[in-house]
Amino acid sequence: MRALDERPFTIVCLSPQRWDADLPTNRQQLMVRAAQRGHTVVFVETSDFLARHLLRVVTGPARRDTLRELVSSRRVAPGIFARKALNALPWGHSRGFANAVNCRLTARAVRRVVRRLPQPAVLWIYDPCTAPMIGACGEDVVAYDCVDDYSEQTEDAQTAAFVADADRETARRADLVFATARSLFERHRQTNPSTHHVPNVGDFGHFSAAADPAFAAPDVRELRSPVVGFVGNITSAKVDLALLEALASSRPAWTLLLVGPVRADAQEAFERISRLPNVHWAGPKDYAEVPRYVAALDVALIPYVANPYTRSCFPLKTYEYLAAGKPVVASGLPELAGIGPDVALVDGPEAFVAAVERALEQRTEEDHERRVRLAAANTWDGRLDRLLGLITEQLGR
């Protein structure tokens, strides 16, 4: 429900992630809920180069629908319309001239759309490379929702430097900056005093059913107990497969359950660990099915490598696991320090295995209820309340 002092407005969400991504993240979770409260959302997908999309128009089976995506908005959910950025030039997220041209073309298209929608309008940015669009979309307020250290996700030094500059510029020019990590908060408040630390949360309603072991999917319901596991994208940039291999090798009586797609960079290490007899890979799953695999776990793992990217990560799965009543053992994620007794943050294989053993001993009803209460206090609705409250206050100025 919309707060009494929260008037409806139009949100233009600039996202490098497509609306129909495999797993919903901050963008989809917040925009769906904002639309449910009466706000109109224009979700602009900023990463695709137009030539690639045109290739899909020529070669794809649904040519008419693909072309329509290119030239107009499409309704993807109640109150939400998605459209493509007009990225006419390649390398728009690594070269200044190309980025400036693409942003100018996209801003013109967005401004025409915004004029026909409820006012006022808020530019809600997830892609820092869209900094040139600030002030050109007919918006009244600019909010930069910084949920990652974006430059650490790039593949080369030139792109990293470009994205880092864009990140600083976007934070400097925004009316409000939201930061999910303390390190990002400290960085951006140096240039923008209107920076707020708003950590990530979880989809409580979606995962709370996983608190019942009987909810587990049939293909994992009969796995040998105890079952410890990880659910998510298996990529070497984040997941410490060597750590998981050490855990599975040292505790052959445990079942290690892995759920999610295996990216190319992790294929070799994954093939090695998957040969262990107590490792079970359930494969990639749709978001609707993920809670049924979390339900099979006795202990939920977030075994991340320690690197500059994970230093600013706050995985959404933290509170999703807790919503299912599962204890969490994590590594490589300083943002998870101090959450509470049910999130153990450790370093090294021996400490990791010991933390899992301790978690396996915490199976009382009181333990379960404590985790669920913590997750229920950290939901997307609660996070949206705070963000929209800050935006409404800014609009009032």
Short mmCIF file of C-alpha atoms in Angstrom, two decimals:
data_model
loop_
_atom_site.label_atom_id
_atom_site.label_comp_id
_atom_site.label_asym_id
_atom_site.label_seq_id
_atom_site.Cartn_x
_atom_site.Cartn_y
_atom_site.Cartn_z
CA MET A 1 0.00 0.00 0.00
CA ARG A 2 1.16 3.52 -0.80
CA ALA A 3 1.83 5.73 2.19
CA LEU A 4 -0.65 8.59 2.58
CA ASP A 5 2.01 11.22 1.82
CA GLU A 6 3.47 9.30 -1.14
CA ARG A 7 1.91 10.65 -4.32
CA PRO A 8 2.18 8.55 -7.47
CA PHE A 9 4.85 9.52 -9.97
CA THR A 10 6.62 8.14 -13.02
CA ILE A 11 9.85 6.21 -12.58
CA VAL A 12 12.32 5.92 -15.45
CA CYS A 13 14.57 3.02 -14.46
CA LEU A 14 17.87 2.84 -16.37
CA SER A 15 19.13 -0.72 -16.07
CA PRO A 16 21.98 -2.56 -17.83
CA GLN A 17 20.12 -5.79 -17.01
CA ARG A 18 17.19 -6.85 -19.19
CA TRP A 19 13.75 -6.97 -17.62
CA ASP A 20 13.42 -10.69 -18.39
CA ALA A 21 16.71 -11.69 -16.75
CA ASP A 22 16.92 -15.28 -15.48
CA LEU A 23 16.80 -14.20 -11.84
CA PRO A 24 15.16 -10.96 -10.66
CA THR A 25 17.49 -8.56 -8.86
CA ASN A 26 17.05 -5.18 -7.18
CA ARG A 27 15.68 -3.63 -10.35
CA GLN A 28 12.80 -6.01 -10.93
CA GLN A 29 11.99 -6.52 -7.25
CA LEU A 30 11.68 -2.81 -6.52
CA MET A 31 10.01 -1.76 -9.78
CA VAL A 32 7.29 -4.41 -9.49
CA ARG A 33 6.47 -3.24 -5.99
CA ALA A 34 6.60 0.44 -6.96
CA ALA A 35 4.09 -0.23 -9.75
CA GLN A 36 1.86 -2.10 -7.30
CA ARG A 37 1.76 1.09 -5.22
CA GLY A 38 0.44 3.10 -8.15
CA HIS A 39 3.64 4.45 -9.71
CA THR A 40 4.21 4.15 -13.47
CA VAL A 41 7.52 2.54 -14.44
CA VAL A 42 9.43 2.88 -17.71
CA PHE A 43 12.18 0.25 -17.60
CA VAL A 44 14.94 1.19 -20.06
CA GLU A 45 17.33 -1.65 -20.96
CA THR A 46 20.58 0.21 -21.53
CA SER A 47 23.14 -2.45 -22.43
CA ASP A 48 22.14 -3.89 -25.83
CA PHE A 49 23.85 -2.57 -28.97
CA LEU A 50 21.16 -1.93 -31.60
CA ALA A 51 22.97 -3.87 -34.33
CA ARG A 52 22.75 -7.05 -32.25
CA HIS A 53 19.05 -6.49 -31.75
CA LEU A 54 18.59 -5.85 -35.47
CA LEU A 55 20.33 -9.15 -36.15
CA ARG A 56 17.69 -10.86 -34.02
CA VAL A 57 15.04 -9.04 -36.05
CA VAL A 58 16.47 -10.48 -39.28
CA THR A 59 17.26 -14.01 -38.08
CA GLY A 60 14.88 -14.66 -35.20
CA PRO A 61 11.57 -16.50 -35.48
CA ALA A 62 9.51 -13.71 -33.86
CA ARG A 63 10.66 -10.88 -36.12
CA ARG A 64 7.63 -8.67 -35.62
CA ASP A 65 7.80 -8.82 -31.82
CA THR A 66 11.56 -8.27 -31.84
CA LEU A 67 11.21 -5.21 -34.09
CA ARG A 68 8.44 -3.83 -31.87
CA GLU A 69 10.80 -4.03 -28.89
CA LEU A 70 13.23 -1.83 -30.78
CA VAL A 71 10.88 1.01 -31.71
CA SER A 72 8.34 1.14 -28.86
CA SER A 73 7.62 0.29 -25.26
CA ARG A 74 6.16 -3.07 -24.30
CA ARG A 75 4.02 -3.80 -21.27
CA VAL A 76 5.88 -6.39 -19.18
CA ALA A 77 3.86 -6.20 -15.95
CA PRO A 78 0.98 -4.13 -14.58
CA GLY A 79 2.13 -0.52 -14.61
CA ILE A 80 5.56 -1.37 -16.09
CA PHE A 81 6.69 -0.70 -19.67
CA ALA A 82 10.09 -1.83 -20.95
CA ARG A 83 11.94 -0.37 -23.91
CA LYS A 84 15.40 -0.53 -25.48
CA ALA A 85 17.98 2.21 -25.21
CA LEU A 86 18.88 3.65 -28.61
CA ASN A 87 22.48 2.46 -28.57
CA ALA A 88 23.32 3.28 -32.18
CA LEU A 89 27.10 3.15 -31.68
CA PRO A 90 29.13 0.19 -30.38
CA TRP A 91 31.34 0.32 -27.27
CA GLY A 92 28.92 2.68 -25.57
CA HIS A 93 29.92 1.42 -22.14
CA SER A 94 33.63 1.91 -22.69
CA ARG A 95 34.13 4.89 -25.04
CA GLY A 96 33.15 8.47 -24.25
CA PHE A 97 31.99 9.61 -27.70
CA ALA A 98 29.87 6.51 -28.35
CA ASN A 99 28.35 6.73 -24.89
CA ALA A 100 27.49 10.41 -25.31
CA VAL A 101 25.74 9.79 -28.64
CA ASN A 102 23.80 6.79 -27.35
CA CYS A 103 22.71 8.64 -24.22
CA ARG A 104 21.55 11.66 -26.20
CA LEU A 105 19.43 9.54 -28.54
CA THR A 106 17.95 7.53 -25.68
CA ALA A 107 17.25 10.63 -23.57
CA ARG A 108 15.25 12.19 -26.42
CA ALA A 109 13.12 9.08 -26.74
CA VAL A 110 12.60 8.83 -22.99
CA ARG A 111 11.67 12.51 -22.71
CA ARG A 112 8.91 12.07 -25.31
CA VAL A 113 7.51 9.15 -23.29
CA VAL A 114 7.74 10.95 -19.95
CA ARG A 115 5.74 13.93 -21.23
CA ARG A 116 2.71 11.66 -21.68
CA LEU A 117 2.95 10.02 -18.23
CA PRO A 118 1.96 11.11 -14.71
CA GLN A 119 4.13 13.83 -13.22
CA PRO A 120 6.48 14.33 -11.45
CA ALA A 121 9.13 12.01 -12.91
CA VAL A 122 12.07 10.29 -11.20
CA LEU A 123 15.17 9.07 -13.03
CA TRP A 124 16.22 5.92 -11.12
CA ILE A 125 19.70 4.89 -12.28
CA TYR A 126 21.36 1.46 -12.06
CA ASP A 127 23.69 2.01 -15.02
CA PRO A 128 26.28 4.70 -14.18
CA CYS A 129 27.26 5.00 -17.86
CA THR A 130 23.96 6.82 -18.39
CA ALA A 131 25.26 9.90 -16.54
CA PRO A 132 24.91 12.04 -19.72
CA MET A 133 21.14 11.43 -19.58
CA ILE A 134 20.82 13.27 -16.26
CA GLY A 135 18.84 16.46 -16.82
CA ALA A 136 17.79 15.46 -20.34
CA CYS A 137 14.84 13.11 -19.64
CA GLY A 138 12.34 15.58 -18.25
CA GLU A 139 12.88 14.28 -14.72
CA ASP A 140 12.36 16.16 -11.46
CA VAL A 141 14.59 14.00 -9.23
CA VAL A 142 17.59 11.76 -9.96
CA ALA A 143 18.30 8.75 -7.73
CA TYR A 144 21.42 6.61 -8.20
CA ASP A 145 20.87 3.14 -6.74
CA CYS A 146 24.44 1.82 -6.51
CA VAL A 147 24.16 -1.91 -5.81
CA ASP A 148 27.61 -3.03 -7.00
CA ASP A 149 31.14 -1.84 -7.61
CA TYR A 150 30.44 -1.69 -11.33
CA SER A 151 34.00 -1.07 -12.50
CA GLU A 152 35.10 -4.35 -10.91
CA GLN A 153 32.71 -6.24 -13.23
CA THR A 154 34.50 -5.12 -16.39
CA GLU A 155 36.92 -7.19 -18.46
CA ASP A 156 39.72 -4.73 -19.29
CA ALA A 157 41.50 -1.76 -17.74
CA GLN A 158 40.16 0.82 -20.19
CA THR A 159 36.55 -0.14 -19.59
CA ALA A 160 37.13 -0.29 -15.85
CA ALA A 161 38.50 3.26 -15.84
CA PHE A 162 35.60 4.51 -17.97
CA VAL A 163 32.98 2.91 -15.71
CA ALA A 164 34.72 4.15 -12.55
CA ASP A 165 34.64 7.72 -13.90
CA ALA A 166 30.97 7.31 -14.83
CA ASP A 167 30.19 5.98 -11.35
CA ARG A 168 31.74 9.05 -9.73
CA GLU A 169 30.00 11.43 -12.13
CA THR A 170 26.59 9.82 -11.63
CA ALA A 171 26.92 9.95 -7.85
CA ARG A 172 28.05 13.58 -7.99
CA ARG A 173 25.13 14.72 -10.14
CA ALA A 174 22.35 12.69 -8.53
CA ASP A 175 19.96 14.26 -6.04
CA LEU A 176 20.06 11.05 -4.00
CA VAL A 177 22.48 8.13 -3.85
CA PHE A 178 21.51 4.77 -2.37
CA ALA A 179 24.38 2.39 -1.57
CA THR A 180 23.92 -1.27 -0.64
CA ALA A 181 27.45 -1.67 0.78
CA ARG A 182 29.32 0.31 3.41
CA SER A 183 32.33 0.67 1.10
CA LEU A 184 30.13 2.15 -1.64
CA PHE A 185 28.46 4.44 0.89
CA GLU A 186 31.79 5.75 2.15
CA ARG A 187 32.99 6.30 -1.43
CA HIS A 188 30.01 8.26 -2.66
CA ARG A 189 29.32 10.38 0.37
CA GLN A 190 32.70 12.02 -0.24
CA THR A 191 31.21 13.76 -3.29
CA ASN A 192 27.49 13.71 -2.46
CA PRO A 193 26.26 14.33 1.10
CA SER A 194 22.82 13.00 0.10
CA THR A 195 24.16 9.42 0.10
CA HIS A 196 22.30 6.80 2.11
CA HIS A 197 23.38 3.31 3.19
CA VAL A 198 20.45 1.01 2.36
CA PRO A 199 21.59 -2.64 2.41
CA ASN A 200 20.14 -5.40 0.26
CA VAL A 201 17.25 -7.51 1.50
CA GLY A 202 15.40 -10.66 0.38
CA ASP A 203 12.17 -11.81 -1.20
CA PHE A 204 10.62 -13.05 2.04
CA GLY A 205 7.27 -14.05 0.61
CA HIS A 206 8.86 -16.09 -2.16
CA PHE A 207 11.21 -18.06 0.08
CA SER A 208 9.31 -18.47 3.35
CA ALA A 209 7.59 -21.62 2.06
CA ALA A 210 11.03 -23.26 1.90
CA ALA A 211 11.04 -23.41 5.70
CA ASP A 212 9.11 -26.68 5.37
CA PRO A 213 11.40 -29.56 4.26
CA ALA A 214 8.39 -31.25 2.67
CA PHE A 215 8.31 -28.37 0.17
CA ALA A 216 11.57 -29.64 -1.39
CA ALA A 217 11.55 -30.64 -5.06
CA PRO A 218 11.17 -34.39 -5.68
CA ASP A 219 14.62 -34.75 -7.27
CA VAL A 220 16.39 -33.56 -4.09
CA ARG A 221 13.95 -34.66 -1.40
CA GLU A 222 15.71 -37.99 -0.79
CA LEU A 223 19.31 -36.77 -0.77
CA ARG A 224 21.42 -38.17 2.05
CA SER A 225 21.39 -35.92 5.10
CA PRO A 226 22.91 -33.60 6.07
CA VAL A 227 22.55 -31.54 2.90
CA VAL A 228 24.61 -28.37 2.59
CA GLY A 229 24.55 -26.33 -0.55
CA PHE A 230 24.70 -23.27 -2.74
CA VAL A 231 21.98 -21.87 -5.02
CA GLY A 232 22.95 -19.33 -7.67
CA ASN A 233 25.13 -18.59 -10.69
CA ILE A 234 28.27 -20.73 -10.56
CA THR A 235 31.03 -18.47 -11.84
CA SER A 236 34.70 -18.26 -10.91
CA ALA A 237 34.40 -14.49 -10.42
CA LYS A 238 32.34 -15.13 -7.31
CA VAL A 239 32.07 -18.77 -6.24
CA ASP A 240 35.07 -20.39 -4.55
CA LEU A 241 34.86 -23.86 -6.07
CA ALA A 242 38.16 -24.88 -4.49
CA LEU A 243 36.61 -24.19 -1.10
CA LEU A 244 33.57 -26.31 -1.97
CA GLU A 245 35.80 -29.09 -3.23
CA ALA A 246 37.71 -29.06 0.06
CA LEU A 247 34.45 -29.20 2.02
CA ALA A 248 33.02 -32.10 -0.01
CA SER A 249 36.30 -34.04 0.14
CA SER A 250 36.75 -33.64 3.89
CA ARG A 251 33.17 -34.58 4.76
CA PRO A 252 32.17 -37.49 2.46
CA ALA A 253 29.12 -38.25 4.64
CA TRP A 254 27.60 -34.87 3.79
CA THR A 255 25.75 -34.16 0.54
CA LEU A 256 26.83 -31.01 -1.26
CA LEU A 257 23.92 -29.73 -3.35
CA LEU A 258 24.65 -27.19 -6.09
CA VAL A 259 21.84 -25.46 -7.97
CA GLY A 260 22.26 -23.01 -10.83
CA PRO A 261 23.88 -22.47 -14.23
CA VAL A 262 27.61 -23.11 -14.64
CA ARG A 263 29.36 -20.29 -16.48
CA ALA A 264 32.18 -20.98 -18.93
CA ASP A 265 34.86 -19.53 -16.65
CA ALA A 266 33.99 -22.09 -13.94
CA GLN A 267 33.54 -25.14 -16.16
CA GLU A 268 36.89 -26.82 -15.54
CA ALA A 269 36.79 -26.47 -11.75
CA PHE A 270 33.15 -27.48 -11.68
CA GLU A 271 33.79 -30.67 -13.64
CA ARG A 272 36.42 -31.64 -11.10
CA ILE A 273 34.19 -31.12 -8.08
CA SER A 274 31.17 -32.74 -9.74
CA ARG A 275 33.07 -36.04 -9.97
CA LEU A 276 33.03 -36.37 -6.18
CA PRO A 277 30.41 -38.97 -5.15
CA ASN A 278 28.74 -36.76 -2.54
CA VAL A 279 28.24 -33.77 -4.87
CA HIS A 280 24.82 -33.38 -6.53
CA TRP A 281 24.19 -30.75 -9.20
CA ALA A 282 20.50 -30.08 -9.81
CA GLY A 283 21.13 -27.82 -12.80
CA PRO A 284 19.75 -24.32 -13.49
CA LYS A 285 16.24 -23.58 -12.21
CA ASP A 286 13.61 -20.94 -12.86
CA TYR A 287 13.16 -18.40 -10.09
CA ALA A 288 9.75 -19.87 -9.26
CA GLU A 289 11.40 -23.23 -8.53
CA VAL A 290 14.41 -22.02 -6.54
CA PRO A 291 12.70 -22.12 -3.08
CA ARG A 292 11.96 -25.82 -3.55
CA TYR A 293 15.71 -26.49 -3.69
CA VAL A 294 16.49 -24.21 -0.76
CA ALA A 295 13.98 -26.27 1.20
CA ALA A 296 16.24 -29.33 0.84
CA LEU A 297 19.16 -27.67 2.63
CA ASP A 298 20.22 -28.12 6.23
CA VAL A 299 22.86 -25.39 5.89
CA ALA A 300 22.95 -22.76 3.15
CA LEU A 301 26.32 -21.67 1.75
CA ILE A 302 27.60 -18.48 0.16
CA PRO A 303 31.20 -19.55 -0.61
CA TYR A 304 32.53 -16.46 -2.37
CA VAL A 305 36.12 -15.68 -3.26
CA ALA A 306 37.67 -12.61 -1.67
CA ASN A 307 38.37 -10.05 -4.39
CA PRO A 308 37.71 -6.35 -5.11
CA TYR A 309 34.28 -7.16 -6.55
CA THR A 310 32.98 -9.26 -3.65
CA ARG A 311 34.28 -6.67 -1.19
CA SER A 312 31.20 -4.60 -2.02
CA CYS A 313 28.73 -7.47 -2.53
CA PHE A 314 25.68 -8.09 -0.40
CA PRO A 315 24.07 -11.20 -1.96
CA LEU A 316 20.29 -11.21 -2.06
CA LYS A 317 20.36 -14.91 -1.19
CA THR A 318 21.47 -14.07 2.37
CA TYR A 319 18.00 -13.06 3.53
CA GLU A 320 16.35 -15.51 1.14
CA TYR A 321 18.12 -18.38 2.93
CA LEU A 322 17.14 -16.91 6.30
CA ALA A 323 13.50 -16.57 5.20
CA ALA A 324 13.57 -20.36 4.76
CA GLY A 325 14.92 -20.74 8.30
CA LYS A 326 18.35 -21.91 7.11
CA PRO A 327 21.62 -21.04 8.85
CA VAL A 328 24.14 -19.39 6.51
CA VAL A 329 27.90 -19.94 6.23
CA ALA A 330 29.70 -17.46 3.99
CA SER A 331 33.19 -16.41 2.93
CA GLY A 332 34.74 -13.48 1.07
CA LEU A 333 31.90 -11.07 1.90
CA PRO A 334 32.80 -8.40 4.47
CA GLU A 335 29.35 -6.82 4.04
CA LEU A 336 27.82 -9.81 5.85
CA ALA A 337 29.86 -9.25 9.01
CA GLY A 338 27.77 -8.59 12.09
CA ILE A 339 24.38 -9.61 10.71
CA GLY A 340 23.81 -12.06 13.54
CA PRO A 341 24.51 -15.53 14.91
CA ASP A 342 22.87 -17.26 11.96
CA VAL A 343 25.24 -15.81 9.34
CA ALA A 344 28.78 -17.08 9.94
CA LEU A 345 31.47 -15.27 7.95
CA VAL A 346 34.76 -17.20 7.89
CA ASP A 347 37.96 -17.53 5.87
CA GLY A 348 39.70 -20.71 4.73
CA PRO A 349 38.57 -24.33 4.26
CA GLU A 350 39.09 -25.49 7.85
CA ALA A 351 37.18 -22.59 9.36
CA PHE A 352 34.46 -22.99 6.72
CA VAL A 353 33.93 -26.69 7.50
CA ALA A 354 33.94 -25.98 11.24
CA ALA A 355 31.31 -23.25 10.78
CA VAL A 356 29.08 -25.65 8.85
CA GLU A 357 29.43 -28.22 11.64
CA ARG A 358 28.36 -25.64 14.21
CA ALA A 359 25.42 -24.60 12.03
CA LEU A 360 24.27 -28.23 11.76
CA GLU A 361 23.92 -28.29 15.54
CA GLN A 362 21.56 -25.30 15.56
CA ARG A 363 18.29 -26.99 14.59
CA THR A 364 15.88 -26.03 17.36
CA GLU A 365 12.55 -24.35 16.75
CA GLU A 366 13.95 -21.26 18.44
CA ASP A 367 16.87 -21.16 15.99
CA HIS A 368 14.48 -21.48 13.07
CA GLU A 369 12.13 -18.76 14.28
CA ARG A 370 15.01 -16.35 14.97
CA ARG A 371 16.21 -16.62 11.36
CA VAL A 372 12.73 -16.12 9.95
CA ARG A 373 12.17 -13.04 12.13
CA LEU A 374 15.42 -11.53 10.91
CA ALA A 375 14.45 -12.11 7.28
CA ALA A 376 10.95 -10.73 7.86
CA ALA A 377 12.54 -7.49 9.07
CA ASN A 378 14.58 -7.15 5.86
CA THR A 379 12.16 -7.30 2.92
CA TRP A 380 11.82 -5.56 -0.43
CA ASP A 381 8.72 -3.75 0.78
CA GLY A 382 10.69 -2.36 3.71
CA ARG A 383 13.57 -1.27 1.49
CA LEU A 384 11.16 0.34 -0.97
CA ASP A 385 9.46 2.20 1.89
CA ARG A 386 12.74 3.85 2.75
CA LEU A 387 13.77 4.64 -0.83
CA LEU A 388 10.40 6.06 -1.82
CA GLY A 389 10.30 8.03 1.41
CA LEU A 390 13.62 9.68 0.55
CA ILE A 391 12.44 10.37 -3.02
CA THR A 392 9.11 11.81 -1.84
CA GLU A 393 10.96 14.06 0.59
CA GLN A 394 13.24 15.24 -2.23
CA LEU A 395 10.25 15.91 -4.49
CA GLY A 396 8.75 18.00 -1.73
CA ARG A 397 11.72 20.32 -1.90
#
